[in-house]
C-alpha positions as semicolon CSV with decimal commas, in nm:
position;residue;x (nm);y (nm);z (nm)
1;M;1,890;2,849;-0,476
2;L;1,904;2,863;-0,856
3;I;1,629;2,736;-1,084
4;G;1,766;2,702;-1,437
5;T;1,999;2,989;-1,522
6;Q;1,780;3,296;-1,478
7;N;1,538;3,255;-1,188
8;T;1,607;3,251;-0,815
9;L;1,391;3,157;-0,519
10;S;1,364;3,373;-0,211
11;E;1,533;3,249;0,105
12;V;1,271;3,175;0,372
13;I;1,292;3,141;0,750
14;N;0,986;2,951;0,864
15;V;0,860;3,040;1,213
16;R;0,502;2,970;1,112
17;G;0,521;2,600;1,196
18;V;0,467;2,299;0,971
19;F;0,299;2,512;0,707
20;T;0,230;2,353;0,368
21;P;0,287;2,670;0,156
22;L;0,641;2,685;0,300
23;G;0,726;2,323;0,224
24;V;0,602;2,198;0,563
25;S;0,921;2,065;0,728
26;R;1,286;1,972;0,692
27;S;1,363;1,606;0,650
28;S;1,656;1,436;0,819
29;K;1,954;1,291;0,637
30;E;1,820;0,941;0,707
31;V;1,482;1,018;0,550
32;C;1,645;1,177;0,246
33;E;1,865;0,871;0,199
34;A;1,564;0,637;0,225
35;V;1,377;0,841;-0,036
36;S;1,680;0,852;-0,266
37;D;1,730;0,476;-0,237
38;A;1,361;0,410;-0,313
39;L;1,371;0,627;-0,622
40;G;1,646;0,412;-0,769
41;R;1,467;0,078;-0,723
42;H;1,171;-0,123;-0,850
43;F;0,921;-0,289;-0,620
44;I;0,603;-0,492;-0,638
45;M;0,405;-0,201;-0,500
46;D;0,130;-0,401;-0,331
47;D;0,392;-0,608;-0,147
48;L;0,585;-0,295;-0,047
49;H;0,270;-0,120;0,073
50;D;0,164;-0,426;0,273
51;A;0,503;-0,463;0,439
52;V;0,536;-0,093;0,524
53;C;0,184;-0,074;0,664
54;R;0,238;-0,377;0,888
55;E;0,540;-0,202;1,039
56;I;0,356;0,128;1,073
57;A;0,064;-0,039;1,253
58;E;0,303;-0,210;1,492
59;M;0,498;0,109;1,566
60;T;0,187;0,319;1,627
61;N;-0,010;0,052;1,817
62;A;-0,287;0,079;1,559
63;S;-0,491;-0,224;1,460
64;A;-0,423;-0,146;1,094
65;A;-0,256;0,120;0,881
66;T;-0,231;0,240;0,526
67;V;-0,054;0,528;0,352
68;V;-0,207;0,771;0,103
69;H;-0,071;1,071;-0,082
70;C;-0,123;1,327;0,199
71;S;-0,350;1,400;0,495
72;A;-0,585;1,607;0,276
73;A;-0,627;1,304;0,051
74;A;-0,681;1,093;0,362
75;I;-0,991;1,297;0,450
76;T;-1,148;1,236;0,110
77;L;-1,056;0,868;0,109
78;A;-1,173;0,803;0,466
79;V;-1,509;0,958;0,375
80;A;-1,522;0,749;0,057
81;A;-1,436;0,435;0,253
82;S;-1,719;0,499;0,497
83;M;-1,956;0,520;0,199
84;T;-1,843;0,217;0,002
85;G;-1,668;-0,025;0,232
86;C;-1,468;-0,261;0,010
87;S;-1,747;-0,304;-0,247
88;P;-1,585;-0,289;-0,594
89;G;-1,907;-0,163;-0,752
90;A;-1,956;0,118;-0,504
91;I;-1,588;0,215;-0,525
92;K;-1,609;0,234;-0,904
93;Q;-1,928;0,442;-0,879
94;L;-1,782;0,731;-0,679
95;P;-1,805;1,027;-0,682
96;D;-2,160;0,940;-0,784
97;A;-2,314;0,870;-0,442
98;S;-2,651;0,748;-0,569
99;G;-2,790;0,484;-0,335
100;L;-2,503;0,524;-0,084
101;K;-2,497;0,678;0,263
102;S;-2,344;1,012;0,187
103;R;-2,393;1,263;0,473
104;V;-2,087;1,352;0,677
105;I;-2,146;1,504;1,020
106;L;-1,896;1,784;1,086
107;P;-1,890;2,031;1,378
108;A;-1,930;2,379;1,229
109;K;-1,628;2,495;1,428
110;H;-1,421;2,231;1,246
111;A;-1,517;2,355;0,900
112;V;-1,169;2,496;0,842
113;N;-0,990;2,610;0,528
114;Y;-0,638;2,465;0,504
115;G;-0,579;2,576;0,144
116;H;-0,923;2,464;0,041
117;P;-1,237;2,418;0,254
118;I;-1,258;2,086;0,434
119;E;-1,616;2,064;0,304
120;Q;-1,468;2,038;-0,045
121;A;-1,250;1,744;0,063
122;I;-1,574;1,576;0,171
123;R;-1,757;1,661;-0,151
124;L;-1,471;1,521;-0,360
125;A;-1,583;1,178;-0,244
126;G;-1,940;1,253;-0,351
127;A;-2,054;1,308;0,009
128;K;-2,242;1,600;0,159
129;P;-2,116;1,777;0,472
130;E;-2,372;1,859;0,740
131;L;-2,250;2,120;0,987
132;V;-2,354;2,088;1,350
133;G;-2,343;2,358;1,616
134;D;-2,183;2,695;1,541
135;N;-1,840;2,855;1,528
136;S;-1,814;2,870;1,906
137;A;-1,918;2,519;2,005
138;C;-2,074;2,187;1,913
139;G;-2,245;2,014;2,204
140;I;-2,239;1,636;2,240
141;E;-2,621;1,629;2,244
142;D;-2,631;1,824;1,917
143;L;-2,375;1,590;1,766
144;A;-2,563;1,282;1,886
145;H;-2,887;1,411;1,738
146;A;-2,718;1,479;1,402
147;C;-2,571;1,126;1,404
148;S;-2,910;0,964;1,458
149;K;-2,981;0,939;1,085
150;L;-2,831;0,693;0,839
151;D;-2,508;0,868;0,743
152;A;-2,160;0,790;0,614
153;C;-1,944;0,906;0,904
154;C;-1,865;1,176;1,158
155;L;-1,553;1,384;1,095
156;V;-1,379;1,587;1,368
157;L;-1,049;1,776;1,377
158;V;-0,764;1,839;1,618
159;S;-0,576;2,160;1,541
160;S;-0,382;2,427;1,729
161;R;-0,606;2,682;1,560
162;L;-0,929;2,529;1,700
163;T;-0,882;2,621;2,062
164;G;-1,126;2,906;2,121
165;G;-1,466;2,851;2,277
166;E;-1,587;2,518;2,411
167;M;-1,365;2,224;2,321
168;L;-1,520;1,905;2,187
169;D;-1,472;1,598;2,407
170;F;-1,355;1,345;2,149
171;R;-1,424;1,037;2,360
172;K;-1,782;1,146;2,415
173;A;-1,818;1,244;2,049
174;V;-1,697;0,901;1,937
175;S;-1,930;0,730;2,183
176;A;-2,228;0,938;2,065
177;A;-2,161;0,851;1,701
178;H;-2,105;0,484;1,775
179;E;-2,442;0,463;1,949
180;H;-2,587;0,515;1,602
181;D;-2,334;0,282;1,433
182;L;-2,166;0,579;1,271
183;P;-1,788;0,555;1,216
184;V;-1,573;0,844;1,337
185;V;-1,277;0,992;1,151
186;I;-1,034;1,214;1,342
187;D;-0,821;1,444;1,129
188;G;-0,513;1,499;1,344
189;A;-0,278;1,601;1,065
190;A;-0,013;1,770;1,282
191;Q;-0,071;1,547;1,585
192;D;0,190;1,280;1,514
193;F;0,322;1,311;1,870
194;R;-0,026;1,214;1,998
195;I;-0,122;0,919;1,778
196;E;-0,189;0,681;2,066
197;D;-0,399;0,942;2,251
198;L;-0,618;0,991;1,946
199;L;-0,653;0,618;1,882
200;D;-0,752;0,572;2,247
201;T;-1,063;0,786;2,186
202;G;-1,210;0,485;2,007
203;A;-1,222;0,660;1,669
204;D;-1,247;0,427;1,371
205;V;-0,956;0,594;1,193
206;V;-0,707;0,868;1,279
207;L;-0,546;1,066;0,997
208;I;-0,188;1,190;1,040
209;S;0,041;1,385;0,809
210;G;0,370;1,215;0,731
211;Q;0,547;1,541;0,651
212;K;0,464;1,768;0,944
213;Y;0,654;1,708;1,268
214;L;0,743;1,358;1,146
215;A;0,932;1,540;0,868
216;G;0,891;1,262;0,614
217;P;0,807;1,298;0,245
218;T;0,457;1,402;0,139
219;S;0,225;1,132;0,273
220;G;-0,079;1,071;0,489
221;L;-0,120;0,794;0,746
222;V;-0,459;0,629;0,802
223;L;-0,453;0,440;1,131
224;G;-0,728;0,248;1,303
225;K;-0,981;-0,030;1,261
226;P;-0,901;-0,289;0,994
227;D;-1,234;-0,275;0,810
228;L;-1,226;0,099;0,746
229;V;-0,849;0,105;0,681
230;S;-0,894;-0,174;0,424
231;A;-1,174;0,025;0,262
232;V;-0,943;0,327;0,236
233;R;-0,677;0,113;0,069
234;A;-0,943;-0,027;-0,168
235;Q;-1,011;0,325;-0,299
236;E;-0,694;0,288;-0,510
237;K;-0,922;0,107;-0,756
238;G;-1,142;0,417;-0,770
239;I;-1,108;0,786;-0,683
240;G;-0,801;0,709;-0,473
241;R;-0,593;0,618;-0,777
242;G;-0,470;0,975;-0,803
243;M;-0,410;0,989;-0,425
244;K;-0,194;0,679;-0,386
245;A;0,134;0,670;-0,200
246;S;0,456;0,643;-0,401
247;K;0,744;0,409;-0,325
248;E;0,955;0,696;-0,190
249;A;0,668;0,814;0,030
250;L;0,620;0,468;0,176
251;L;0,985;0,413;0,262
252;G;1,047;0,774;0,359
253;V;0,761;0,794;0,609
254;L;0,852;0,452;0,749
255;T;1,203;0,582;0,815
256;A;1,061;0,897;0,976
257;L;0,848;0,684;1,209
258;K;1,147;0,467;1,302
259;L;1,341;0,781;1,393
260;R;1,047;0,898;1,604
261;Q;1,052;0,564;1,787
262;Q;1,419;0,627;1,874
263;L;1,358;0,983;1,990
264;N;1,384;1,062;2,361
265;K;1,068;1,269;2,365
266;E;1,123;1,413;2,711
267;A;1,474;1,530;2,627
268;W;1,357;1,667;2,290
269;S;1,070;1,852;2,456
270;S;1,306;2,003;2,714
271;Q;1,539;2,120;2,438
272;Q;1,250;2,288;2,257
273;K;1,130;2,462;2,573
274;E;1,483;2,584;2,647
275;K;1,516;2,715;2,292
276;V;1,195;2,916;2,327
277;A;1,291;3,036;2,676
278;R;1,621;3,177;2,546
279;F;1,441;3,346;2,257
280;V;1,182;3,500;2,491
281;S;1,453;3,622;2,727
282;V;1,629;3,809;2,448
283;A;1,305;3,935;2,292
284;N;1,205;4,092;2,624
285;T;1,515;4,316;2,605
286;I;1,382;4,475;2,284
287;E;1,196;4,802;2,344
288;G;0,829;4,772;2,252
289;I;0,819;4,392;2,284
290;T;0,674;4,180;2,561
291;A;0,744;3,811;2,508
292;N;0,611;3,495;2,668
293;A;0,646;3,120;2,615
294;N;0,308;2,950;2,574
295;P;0,246;2,574;2,545
296;D;0,082;2,429;2,238
297;P;-0,294;2,434;2,305
298;T;-0,341;2,077;2,177
299;N;-0,072;1,939;2,409
300;L;0,201;1,893;2,152
301;P;0,530;1,873;2,347
302;F;0,673;2,219;2,284
303;D;0,618;2,587;2,352
304;R;0,579;2,876;2,111
305;A;0,698;3,235;2,154
306;H;0,420;3,492;2,178
307;L;0,533;3,851;2,117
308;C;0,306;4,140;2,213
309;I;0,388;4,471;2,046
310;A;0,327;4,789;2,240
311;K;0,031;4,991;2,120
312;S;0,201;5,319;2,040
313;S;0,260;5,544;1,743
314;E;0,629;5,469;1,793
315;F;0,584;5,104;1,701
316;P;0,426;4,910;1,417
317;D;0,116;4,711;1,499
318;A;0,136;4,332;1,488
319;A;0,002;4,307;1,132
320;Q;0,259;4,562;1,012
321;M;0,536;4,369;1,188
322;A;0,427;4,044;1,023
323;A;0,415;4,210;0,681
324;A;0,757;4,372;0,724
325;L;0,920;4,046;0,832
326;K;0,770;3,865;0,533
327;A;0,875;4,137;0,288
328;G;1,242;4,139;0,388
329;E;1,543;3,927;0,295
330;P;1,531;3,656;0,404
331;S;1,153;3,637;0,410
332;I;1,040;3,553;0,764
333;W;0,694;3,398;0,800
334;I;0,532;3,404;1,143
335;M;0,193;3,291;1,275
336;D;-0,037;3,588;1,224
337;H;-0,369;3,456;1,359
338;L;-0,345;3,675;1,671
339;T;-0,239;4,002;1,509
340;H;-0,582;4,146;1,593
341;Q;-0,471;4,112;1,958
342;S;-0,142;4,297;1,889
343;E;0,038;3,963;1,907
344;I;0,253;3,752;1,677
345;V;0,338;3,388;1,738
346;L;0,662;3,215;1,645
347;E;0,731;2,841;1,636
348;L;1,101;2,767;1,666
349;V;1,098;2,386;1,636
350;Q;1,274;2,373;1,299
351;L;1,504;2,674;1,339
352;T;1,880;2,674;1,385
353;Q;2,039;2,913;1,633
354;E;2,168;3,121;1,341
355;E;1,812;3,157;1,208
356;I;1,683;3,248;1,553
357;D;1,946;3,523;1,579
358;T;1,843;3,648;1,233
359;V;1,478;3,666;1,339
360;L;1,565;3,868;1,649
361;D;1,787;4,103;1,448
362;R;1,511;4,157;1,192
363;I;1,256;4,237;1,463
364;R;1,496;4,498;1,600
365;D;1,549;4,639;1,249
366;V;1,176;4,666;1,177
367;L;1,116;4,851;1,506
368;S;1,413;5,080;1,441
369;Q;1,307;5,162;1,085
370;Y;0,952;5,233;1,197
371;Q;1,073;5,475;1,468
372;K;1,290;5,657;1,214
373;S;1,008;5,696;0,963
């Protein structure tokens, strides 16, 4: 791909999943056409936003919905909304939190860094994160005790990376917070297949990325109770002005959701599992590799390929394999969070068969080059 006349961009094969530094996902022809059409038109933006959000709420079975710039922005704006409600004065005041409830209860295990620390997303609203528990667990009793003070909200996350140690029971967490009249925000950015499950926890709002598995344009969905959703929308008159959704985002993500409604999820899930099974079968014929298909730990409807590399001087370790794949042409990016266990993880959801064959060939080449060296 050419940029101007002198610079080129590296070709990338993304087996790391819906990863923001790699452009997240690939949009369908229908989404691209919706975005293109929106870019060429004028709208009364409030009317467009209202109409799109009514459809989104209906499609997701949410009581209310709004769209913001992205799911990271949604975190900041949901926190801000829990602080200000729809009060114009309070909205104008932020990020000065003087006189406002400003503590945000966050399980320590959920204090992730997704390009910046989630605590910073909280502080951008003028709020103060208070971590509960430790990196291994956050008990419901600990969470309930932390929620017993006058605070802004409780924020919890669902992520495929947060699966070690004791899992937080979201229904119980929501109930514990609600006993103290504390709203609960669930950040489920990549959980667009599980929107109804997350809403069923009783959370006040659920935050979903529009550009991950939905494969829409950059956008964040805020779904849930009308009062808090309205307060998120009201932030456009304050700190949310720079985090608003564009016309192309609104119509693009609406189109992506309509396509999801038409998707036969069982058939799609079977296709994904078969794709991974074929990959694993071939990978197991490569000397030094033991491959398995593992389900997504948060119950997303697909498997990932887990490749264990033999611990031997004849083979690279997992970190070396990941680095070699990334350094080549095309650059292949894998999930490297288990390299300390001699394991690499590959998500094949967005790959074509040609790309899958390229990945397998490159793994063979890396092993061969290492044995020759």
